[in-house]
């Protein structure tokens, strides 16, 4: 969110931001009602840029193709590179290009859903804009949140960005095949995640080698099965 210090008092900026969040909450609740009515499980996927959201989703769409009817709404500031990668799976993909906005909002999701036939879907992933800060505040109407952090980012991300990690239903450590090369301490990040998000389910996986994907897929199949 940008503002001009010359024209906007801090109180006014705060007030506007609260109104934006209130409006977003109302739209998110309408989205949630729509998804419930159509029997679609919605997973909001969040992380810093480059943590492997697209890689995990591309592999997931391909591997679950025969079990789960899934689609992705993908948000980026610019380019449709991620949408093009995801399209290779054959799943329906909708790209949202946000321009300068560093997160997705619930009304963008509502509009993007007009391009999908929700009745033909079991599962909708939302790949949020890569950002560990403001996406935390914007409910999109999702069923659950998955927050990714890669071994290449270091062990302290959950401690530095607690607001986002606290909202995670599932915390996924990605690129674990690189852990040794990075001198990454998986035990330490588990400890940090446990302190910040004690109820989150923690998973370690590699979209490249397939390590840990069975648990991820079982969890997804369970969610979709319970819902239908
Ligand atoms: Mg991506
Ligand atoms: Zn933002």
PDB file of C-alpha atoms and ligand atoms in Angstrom:
ATOM      1  CA  UNK A   1       0.000   0.000   0.000  1.00  0.00           C
ATOM      2  CA  UNK A   2       1.419   3.364  -0.959  1.00  0.00           C
ATOM      3  CA  UNK A   3       0.567   6.729   0.509  1.00  0.00           C
ATOM      4  CA  UNK A   4       1.870  10.241   0.313  1.00  0.00           C
ATOM      5  CA  UNK A   5       3.138  11.604   3.619  1.00  0.00           C
ATOM      6  CA  UNK A   6       2.394  15.115   2.340  1.00  0.00           C
ATOM      7  CA  UNK A   7      -1.337  14.667   1.922  1.00  0.00           C
ATOM      8  CA  UNK A   8      -2.373  11.848   4.236  1.00  0.00           C
ATOM      9  CA  UNK A   9      -2.199  11.964   8.010  1.00  0.00           C
ATOM     10  CA  UNK A  10      -1.222   8.710   9.709  1.00  0.00           C
ATOM     11  CA  UNK A  11      -4.726   8.486  11.188  1.00  0.00           C
ATOM     12  CA  UNK A  12      -6.356   8.838   7.801  1.00  0.00           C
ATOM     13  CA  UNK A  13      -4.073   6.195   6.268  1.00  0.00           C
ATOM     14  CA  UNK A  14      -4.858   3.813   9.114  1.00  0.00           C
ATOM     15  CA  UNK A  15      -8.583   4.450   8.714  1.00  0.00           C
ATOM     16  CA  UNK A  16      -8.468   3.807   4.967  1.00  0.00           C
ATOM     17  CA  UNK A  17      -6.489   0.618   5.508  1.00  0.00           C
ATOM     18  CA  UNK A  18      -9.093  -0.611   8.011  1.00  0.00           C
ATOM     19  CA  UNK A  19     -11.861   0.056   5.506  1.00  0.00           C
ATOM     20  CA  UNK A  20      -9.952  -1.864   2.831  1.00  0.00           C
ATOM     21  CA  UNK A  21      -9.589  -4.784   5.234  1.00  0.00           C
ATOM     22  CA  UNK A  22     -13.266  -4.642   6.285  1.00  0.00           C
ATOM     23  CA  UNK A  23     -14.423  -4.684   2.678  1.00  0.00           C
ATOM     24  CA  UNK A  24     -12.037  -7.524   1.959  1.00  0.00           C
ATOM     25  CA  UNK A  25     -13.391  -9.542   4.888  1.00  0.00           C
ATOM     26  CA  UNK A  26     -16.955  -9.147   3.590  1.00  0.00           C
ATOM     27  CA  UNK A  27     -15.975 -10.289   0.086  1.00  0.00           C
ATOM     28  CA  UNK A  28     -13.924 -13.171   1.523  1.00  0.00           C
ATOM     29  CA  UNK A  29     -16.961 -14.389   3.389  1.00  0.00           C
ATOM     30  CA  UNK A  30     -19.033 -14.266   0.173  1.00  0.00           C
ATOM     31  CA  UNK A  31     -16.257 -16.214  -1.590  1.00  0.00           C
ATOM     32  CA  UNK A  32     -16.253 -18.789   1.197  1.00  0.00           C
ATOM     33  CA  UNK A  33     -20.014 -19.246   0.849  1.00  0.00           C
ATOM     34  CA  UNK A  34     -19.678 -19.714  -2.905  1.00  0.00           C
ATOM     35  CA  UNK A  35     -16.891 -22.287  -2.539  1.00  0.00           C
ATOM     36  CA  UNK A  36     -18.879 -24.175   0.090  1.00  0.00           C
ATOM     37  CA  UNK A  37     -21.984 -24.234  -2.105  1.00  0.00           C
ATOM     38  CA  UNK A  38     -19.998 -25.559  -5.045  1.00  0.00           C
ATOM     39  CA  UNK A  39     -18.083 -28.091  -2.939  1.00  0.00           C
ATOM     40  CA  UNK A  40     -14.654 -26.699  -3.793  1.00  0.00           C
ATOM     41  CA  UNK A  41     -11.767 -26.869  -1.315  1.00  0.00           C
ATOM     42  CA  UNK A  42      -9.619 -23.754  -1.650  1.00  0.00           C
ATOM     43  CA  UNK A  43      -5.965 -23.643  -0.606  1.00  0.00           C
ATOM     44  CA  UNK A  44      -4.203 -20.269  -0.374  1.00  0.00           C
ATOM     45  CA  UNK A  45      -0.477 -20.841  -0.990  1.00  0.00           C
ATOM     46  CA  UNK A  46       1.855 -18.183   0.406  1.00  0.00           C
ATOM     47  CA  UNK A  47       5.598 -17.628   0.588  1.00  0.00           C
ATOM     48  CA  UNK A  48       8.447 -15.300  -0.271  1.00  0.00           C
ATOM     49  CA  UNK A  49       9.362 -15.049  -3.966  1.00  0.00           C
ATOM     50  CA  UNK A  50      11.309 -18.102  -5.113  1.00  0.00           C
ATOM     51  CA  UNK A  51      10.299 -20.542  -2.363  1.00  0.00           C
ATOM     52  CA  UNK A  52       8.912 -22.998  -4.888  1.00  0.00           C
ATOM     53  CA  UNK A  53       5.142 -22.364  -4.918  1.00  0.00           C
ATOM     54  CA  UNK A  54       4.828 -22.808  -8.670  1.00  0.00           C
ATOM     55  CA  UNK A  55       7.113 -25.863  -8.763  1.00  0.00           C
ATOM     56  CA  UNK A  56       5.106 -27.590  -6.023  1.00  0.00           C
ATOM     57  CA  UNK A  57       1.783 -26.761  -7.668  1.00  0.00           C
ATOM     58  CA  UNK A  58       2.928 -27.850 -11.119  1.00  0.00           C
ATOM     59  CA  UNK A  59       4.028 -31.227  -9.810  1.00  0.00           C
ATOM     60  CA  UNK A  60       0.919 -31.597  -7.630  1.00  0.00           C
ATOM     61  CA  UNK A  61      -1.456 -30.896 -10.525  1.00  0.00           C
ATOM     62  CA  UNK A  62       0.348 -33.436 -12.679  1.00  0.00           C
ATOM     63  CA  UNK A  63       0.619 -36.168 -10.023  1.00  0.00           C
ATOM     64  CA  UNK A  64      -3.000 -35.835  -8.820  1.00  0.00           C
ATOM     65  CA  UNK A  65      -4.487 -35.417 -12.283  1.00  0.00           C
ATOM     66  CA  UNK A  66      -6.416 -38.694 -12.126  1.00  0.00           C
ATOM     67  CA  UNK A  67      -7.680 -38.290  -8.517  1.00  0.00           C
ATOM     68  CA  UNK A  68      -8.559 -34.633  -8.037  1.00  0.00           C
ATOM     69  CA  UNK A  69     -10.098 -32.068 -10.370  1.00  0.00           C
ATOM     70  CA  UNK A  70      -7.969 -29.030  -9.565  1.00  0.00           C
ATOM     71  CA  UNK A  71      -7.418 -25.525 -10.910  1.00  0.00           C
ATOM     72  CA  UNK A  72      -5.103 -22.646  -9.970  1.00  0.00           C
ATOM     73  CA  UNK A  73      -5.560 -18.903  -9.704  1.00  0.00           C
ATOM     74  CA  UNK A  74      -2.055 -17.448  -9.778  1.00  0.00           C
ATOM     75  CA  UNK A  75      -1.131 -13.895  -8.787  1.00  0.00           C
ATOM     76  CA  UNK A  76       1.990 -12.085  -9.889  1.00  0.00           C
ATOM     77  CA  UNK A  77       3.003  -8.439 -10.124  1.00  0.00           C
ATOM     78  CA  UNK A  78       3.945  -8.952 -13.776  1.00  0.00           C
ATOM     79  CA  UNK A  79       4.336 -11.694 -16.446  1.00  0.00           C
ATOM     80  CA  UNK A  80       2.282 -14.837 -16.941  1.00  0.00           C
ATOM     81  CA  UNK A  81       5.352 -17.078 -16.707  1.00  0.00           C
ATOM     82  CA  UNK A  82       3.959 -19.051 -13.771  1.00  0.00           C
ATOM     83  CA  UNK A  83       0.583 -19.511 -15.459  1.00  0.00           C
ATOM     84  CA  UNK A  84       2.338 -20.861 -18.538  1.00  0.00           C
ATOM     85  CA  UNK A  85       4.296 -23.350 -16.427  1.00  0.00           C
ATOM     86  CA  UNK A  86       1.139 -24.465 -14.603  1.00  0.00           C
ATOM     87  CA  UNK A  87      -0.790 -24.826 -17.886  1.00  0.00           C
ATOM     88  CA  UNK A  88       1.546 -27.671 -18.872  1.00  0.00           C
ATOM     89  CA  UNK A  89      -0.338 -29.858 -16.386  1.00  0.00           C
ATOM     90  CA  UNK A  90      -3.534 -29.477 -18.413  1.00  0.00           C
ATOM     91  CA  UNK A  91      -5.443 -28.007 -15.436  1.00  0.00           C
ATOM     92  CA  UNK A  92      -7.467 -24.781 -15.789  1.00  0.00           C
ATOM     93  CA  UNK A  93      -5.256 -21.815 -14.831  1.00  0.00           C
ATOM     94  CA  UNK A  94      -6.269 -18.179 -14.337  1.00  0.00           C
ATOM     95  CA  UNK A  95      -3.561 -15.526 -14.100  1.00  0.00           C
ATOM     96  CA  UNK A  96      -4.095 -12.340 -12.095  1.00  0.00           C
ATOM     97  CA  UNK A  97      -1.518  -9.660 -12.855  1.00  0.00           C
ATOM     98  CA  UNK A  98      -1.581  -7.195  -9.976  1.00  0.00           C
ATOM     99  CA  UNK A  99       0.710  -4.492 -11.365  1.00  0.00           C
ATOM    100  CA  UNK A 100       1.958  -2.706  -8.243  1.00  0.00           C
ATOM    101  CA  UNK A 101      -0.194  -4.518  -5.694  1.00  0.00           C
ATOM    102  CA  UNK A 102       1.905  -6.928  -3.631  1.00  0.00           C
ATOM    103  CA  UNK A 103      -0.886  -9.295  -2.528  1.00  0.00           C
ATOM    104  CA  UNK A 104      -4.201 -10.729  -3.752  1.00  0.00           C
ATOM    105  CA  UNK A 105      -7.549  -9.461  -2.461  1.00  0.00           C
ATOM    106  CA  UNK A 106     -10.862 -11.287  -2.181  1.00  0.00           C
ATOM    107  CA  UNK A 107     -12.591  -9.342  -4.971  1.00  0.00           C
ATOM    108  CA  UNK A 108      -9.819 -10.349  -7.414  1.00  0.00           C
ATOM    109  CA  UNK A 109     -10.528 -13.980  -6.562  1.00  0.00           C
ATOM    110  CA  UNK A 110     -14.261 -13.475  -7.107  1.00  0.00           C
ATOM    111  CA  UNK A 111     -13.580 -12.024 -10.579  1.00  0.00           C
ATOM    112  CA  UNK A 112     -11.068 -14.754 -11.468  1.00  0.00           C
ATOM    113  CA  UNK A 113     -13.653 -17.398 -10.497  1.00  0.00           C
ATOM    114  CA  UNK A 114     -15.899 -16.130 -13.289  1.00  0.00           C
ATOM    115  CA  UNK A 115     -13.356 -17.680 -15.641  1.00  0.00           C
ATOM    116  CA  UNK A 116     -13.629 -21.101 -13.977  1.00  0.00           C
ATOM    117  CA  UNK A 117     -16.431 -23.643 -13.907  1.00  0.00           C
ATOM    118  CA  UNK A 118     -16.462 -24.311 -10.163  1.00  0.00           C
ATOM    119  CA  UNK A 119     -18.984 -27.130 -10.544  1.00  0.00           C
ATOM    120  CA  UNK A 120     -16.346 -29.176 -12.361  1.00  0.00           C
ATOM    121  CA  UNK A 121     -13.692 -28.658  -9.630  1.00  0.00           C
ATOM    122  CA  UNK A 122     -12.844 -30.382  -6.343  1.00  0.00           C
ATOM    123  CA  UNK A 123      -9.922 -28.163  -5.457  1.00  0.00           C
ATOM    124  CA  UNK A 124      -8.743 -24.644  -6.201  1.00  0.00           C
ATOM    125  CA  UNK A 125      -5.222 -23.523  -5.378  1.00  0.00           C
ATOM    126  CA  UNK A 126      -4.538 -19.815  -5.098  1.00  0.00           C
ATOM    127  CA  UNK A 127      -0.861 -19.054  -5.647  1.00  0.00           C
ATOM    128  CA  UNK A 128      -0.514 -15.701  -3.911  1.00  0.00           C
ATOM    129  CA  UNK A 129       1.984 -13.001  -4.854  1.00  0.00           C
ATOM    130  CA  UNK A 130       5.423 -13.862  -3.437  1.00  0.00           C
ATOM    131  CA  UNK A 131       5.500 -11.764  -0.261  1.00  0.00           C
ATOM    132  CA  UNK A 132       5.740 -12.663   3.432  1.00  0.00           C
ATOM    133  CA  UNK A 133       4.101  -9.485   4.737  1.00  0.00           C
ATOM    134  CA  UNK A 134       0.699  -8.159   3.614  1.00  0.00           C
ATOM    135  CA  UNK A 135      -0.899 -11.307   2.112  1.00  0.00           C
ATOM    136  CA  UNK A 136      -1.249 -12.376   5.763  1.00  0.00           C
ATOM    137  CA  UNK A 137      -3.972  -9.743   6.319  1.00  0.00           C
ATOM    138  CA  UNK A 138      -6.105 -10.581   3.290  1.00  0.00           C
ATOM    139  CA  UNK A 139      -8.513 -13.462   3.719  1.00  0.00           C
ATOM    140  CA  UNK A 140      -9.468 -14.711   0.249  1.00  0.00           C
ATOM    141  CA  UNK A 141     -12.236 -17.055   1.401  1.00  0.00           C
ATOM    142  CA  UNK A 142      -9.887 -20.049   1.422  1.00  0.00           C
ATOM    143  CA  UNK A 143     -10.476 -23.306   3.296  1.00  0.00           C
ATOM    144  CA  UNK A 144      -6.896 -23.390   4.481  1.00  0.00           C
ATOM    145  CA  UNK A 145      -3.535 -21.711   4.200  1.00  0.00           C
ATOM    146  CA  UNK A 146      -0.257 -23.273   3.260  1.00  0.00           C
ATOM    147  CA  UNK A 147       2.890 -21.245   3.936  1.00  0.00           C
ATOM    148  CA  UNK A 148       6.114 -22.355   2.238  1.00  0.00           C
ATOM    149  CA  UNK A 149       9.673 -21.615   3.203  1.00  0.00           C
ATOM    150  CA  UNK A 150      12.679 -22.990   1.327  1.00  0.00           C
ATOM    151  CA  UNK A 151      15.881 -24.314   2.885  1.00  0.00           C
ATOM    152  CA  UNK A 152      17.707 -21.670   0.811  1.00  0.00           C
ATOM    153  CA  UNK A 153      16.024 -18.916   2.872  1.00  0.00           C
ATOM    154  CA  UNK A 154      17.577 -19.811   6.213  1.00  0.00           C
ATOM    155  CA  UNK A 155      15.981 -21.115   9.407  1.00  0.00           C
ATOM    156  CA  UNK A 156      14.746 -17.827  10.871  1.00  0.00           C
ATOM    157  CA  UNK A 157      12.024 -16.803   8.378  1.00  0.00           C
ATOM    158  CA  UNK A 158       9.180 -17.886  10.707  1.00  0.00           C
ATOM    159  CA  UNK A 159      10.661 -15.765  13.502  1.00  0.00           C
ATOM    160  CA  UNK A 160      11.109 -12.736  11.233  1.00  0.00           C
ATOM    161  CA  UNK A 161       7.640 -12.935   9.641  1.00  0.00           C
ATOM    162  CA  UNK A 162       5.496 -14.340  12.459  1.00  0.00           C
ATOM    163  CA  UNK A 163       2.273 -12.642  11.310  1.00  0.00           C
ATOM    164  CA  UNK A 164       2.126 -14.739   8.163  1.00  0.00           C
ATOM    165  CA  UNK A 165       3.481 -17.998   9.581  1.00  0.00           C
ATOM    166  CA  UNK A 166       0.978 -17.803  12.472  1.00  0.00           C
ATOM    167  CA  UNK A 167      -1.893 -18.094   9.976  1.00  0.00           C
ATOM    168  CA  UNK A 168      -0.563 -21.313   8.421  1.00  0.00           C
ATOM    169  CA  UNK A 169      -2.623 -24.500   8.642  1.00  0.00           C
ATOM    170  CA  UNK A 170       0.232 -26.291   6.921  1.00  0.00           C
ATOM    171  CA  UNK A 171       3.848 -25.073   6.949  1.00  0.00           C
ATOM    172  CA  UNK A 172       5.908 -26.604   4.168  1.00  0.00           C
ATOM    173  CA  UNK A 173       9.672 -26.688   4.068  1.00  0.00           C
ATOM    174  CA  UNK A 174      10.624 -26.874   0.387  1.00  0.00           C
ATOM    175  CA  UNK A 175      13.745 -27.743  -1.613  1.00  0.00           C
ATOM    176  CA  UNK A 176      14.897 -30.121   1.140  1.00  0.00           C
ATOM    177  CA  UNK A 177      17.174 -31.837  -1.396  1.00  0.00           C
ATOM    178  CA  UNK A 178      19.386 -28.731  -1.032  1.00  0.00           C
ATOM    179  CA  UNK A 179      19.472 -28.747   2.781  1.00  0.00           C
ATOM    180  CA  UNK A 180      22.938 -30.280   3.134  1.00  0.00           C
ATOM    181  CA  UNK A 181      24.451 -28.063   0.438  1.00  0.00           C
ATOM    182  CA  UNK A 182      23.018 -24.992   2.195  1.00  0.00           C
ATOM    183  CA  UNK A 183      24.101 -26.122   5.658  1.00  0.00           C
ATOM    184  CA  UNK A 184      20.435 -25.871   6.598  1.00  0.00           C
ATOM    185  CA  UNK A 185      19.267 -27.111   9.989  1.00  0.00           C
ATOM    186  CA  UNK A 186      15.815 -28.718   9.508  1.00  0.00           C
ATOM    187  CA  UNK A 187      15.496 -29.287  13.262  1.00  0.00           C
ATOM    188  CA  UNK A 188      15.991 -25.571  13.892  1.00  0.00           C
ATOM    189  CA  UNK A 189      13.292 -24.481  11.437  1.00  0.00           C
ATOM    190  CA  UNK A 190      10.905 -27.057  12.912  1.00  0.00           C
ATOM    191  CA  UNK A 191      11.593 -25.587  16.352  1.00  0.00           C
ATOM    192  CA  UNK A 192      10.989 -22.046  15.036  1.00  0.00           C
ATOM    193  CA  UNK A 193       7.789 -23.075  13.267  1.00  0.00           C
ATOM    194  CA  UNK A 194       6.615 -24.875  16.383  1.00  0.00           C
ATOM    195  CA  UNK A 195       7.116 -21.692  18.417  1.00  0.00           C
ATOM    196  CA  UNK A 196       5.288 -19.423  15.950  1.00  0.00           C
ATOM    197  CA  UNK A 197       2.628 -21.763  14.580  1.00  0.00           C
ATOM    198  CA  UNK A 198       2.196 -24.550  17.147  1.00  0.00           C
ATOM    199  CA  UNK A 199      -0.938 -26.000  15.524  1.00  0.00           C
ATOM    200  CA  UNK A 200       0.368 -26.001  11.942  1.00  0.00           C
ATOM    201  CA  UNK A 201       1.086 -29.333  10.297  1.00  0.00           C
ATOM    202  CA  UNK A 202       4.770 -29.226   9.282  1.00  0.00           C
ATOM    203  CA  UNK A 203       5.897 -30.983   6.108  1.00  0.00           C
ATOM    204  CA  UNK A 204       9.314 -31.300   4.509  1.00  0.00           C
ATOM    205  CA  UNK A 205       9.379 -31.984   0.797  1.00  0.00           C
ATOM    206  CA  UNK A 206      11.114 -31.643  -2.526  1.00  0.00           C
ATOM    207  CA  UNK A 207       9.056 -30.966  -5.648  1.00  0.00           C
ATOM    208  CA  UNK A 208      12.136 -31.910  -7.659  1.00  0.00           C
ATOM    209  CA  UNK A 209      12.978 -35.330  -6.188  1.00  0.00           C
ATOM    210  CA  UNK A 210       9.481 -36.163  -4.894  1.00  0.00           C
ATOM    211  CA  UNK A 211      10.686 -36.635  -1.317  1.00  0.00           C
ATOM    212  CA  UNK A 212       7.854 -36.033   1.176  1.00  0.00           C
ATOM    213  CA  UNK A 213       5.172 -35.636  -1.478  1.00  0.00           C
ATOM    214  CA  UNK A 214       3.162 -38.682  -0.365  1.00  0.00           C
ATOM    215  CA  UNK A 215       2.147 -36.975   2.875  1.00  0.00           C
ATOM    216  CA  UNK A 216       1.262 -33.772   1.025  1.00  0.00           C
ATOM    217  CA  UNK A 217      -0.894 -35.701  -1.451  1.00  0.00           C
ATOM    218  CA  UNK A 218      -2.573 -37.732   1.294  1.00  0.00           C
ATOM    219  CA  UNK A 219      -3.500 -34.521   3.078  1.00  0.00           C
ATOM    220  CA  UNK A 220      -4.972 -33.027  -0.101  1.00  0.00           C
ATOM    221  CA  UNK A 221      -6.903 -36.193  -0.979  1.00  0.00           C
ATOM    222  CA  UNK A 222      -8.249 -36.228   2.590  1.00  0.00           C
ATOM    223  CA  UNK A 223      -9.480 -32.636   2.329  1.00  0.00           C
ATOM    224  CA  UNK A 224     -11.163 -33.185  -1.001  1.00  0.00           C
ATOM    225  CA  UNK A 225     -12.696 -36.487   0.079  1.00  0.00           C
ATOM    226  CA  UNK A 226     -14.133 -35.023   3.296  1.00  0.00           C
ATOM    227  CA  UNK A 227     -15.614 -32.188   1.293  1.00  0.00           C
ATOM    228  CA  UNK A 228     -17.439 -34.278  -1.317  1.00  0.00           C
TER     229      UNK A 228
HETATM  230 MG1  LIG B   1       5.322 -18.611  -8.606  1.00  0.00          MG
HETATM  231 ZN1  LIG B   2       0.523  -6.062  -0.414  1.00  0.00          ZN
END
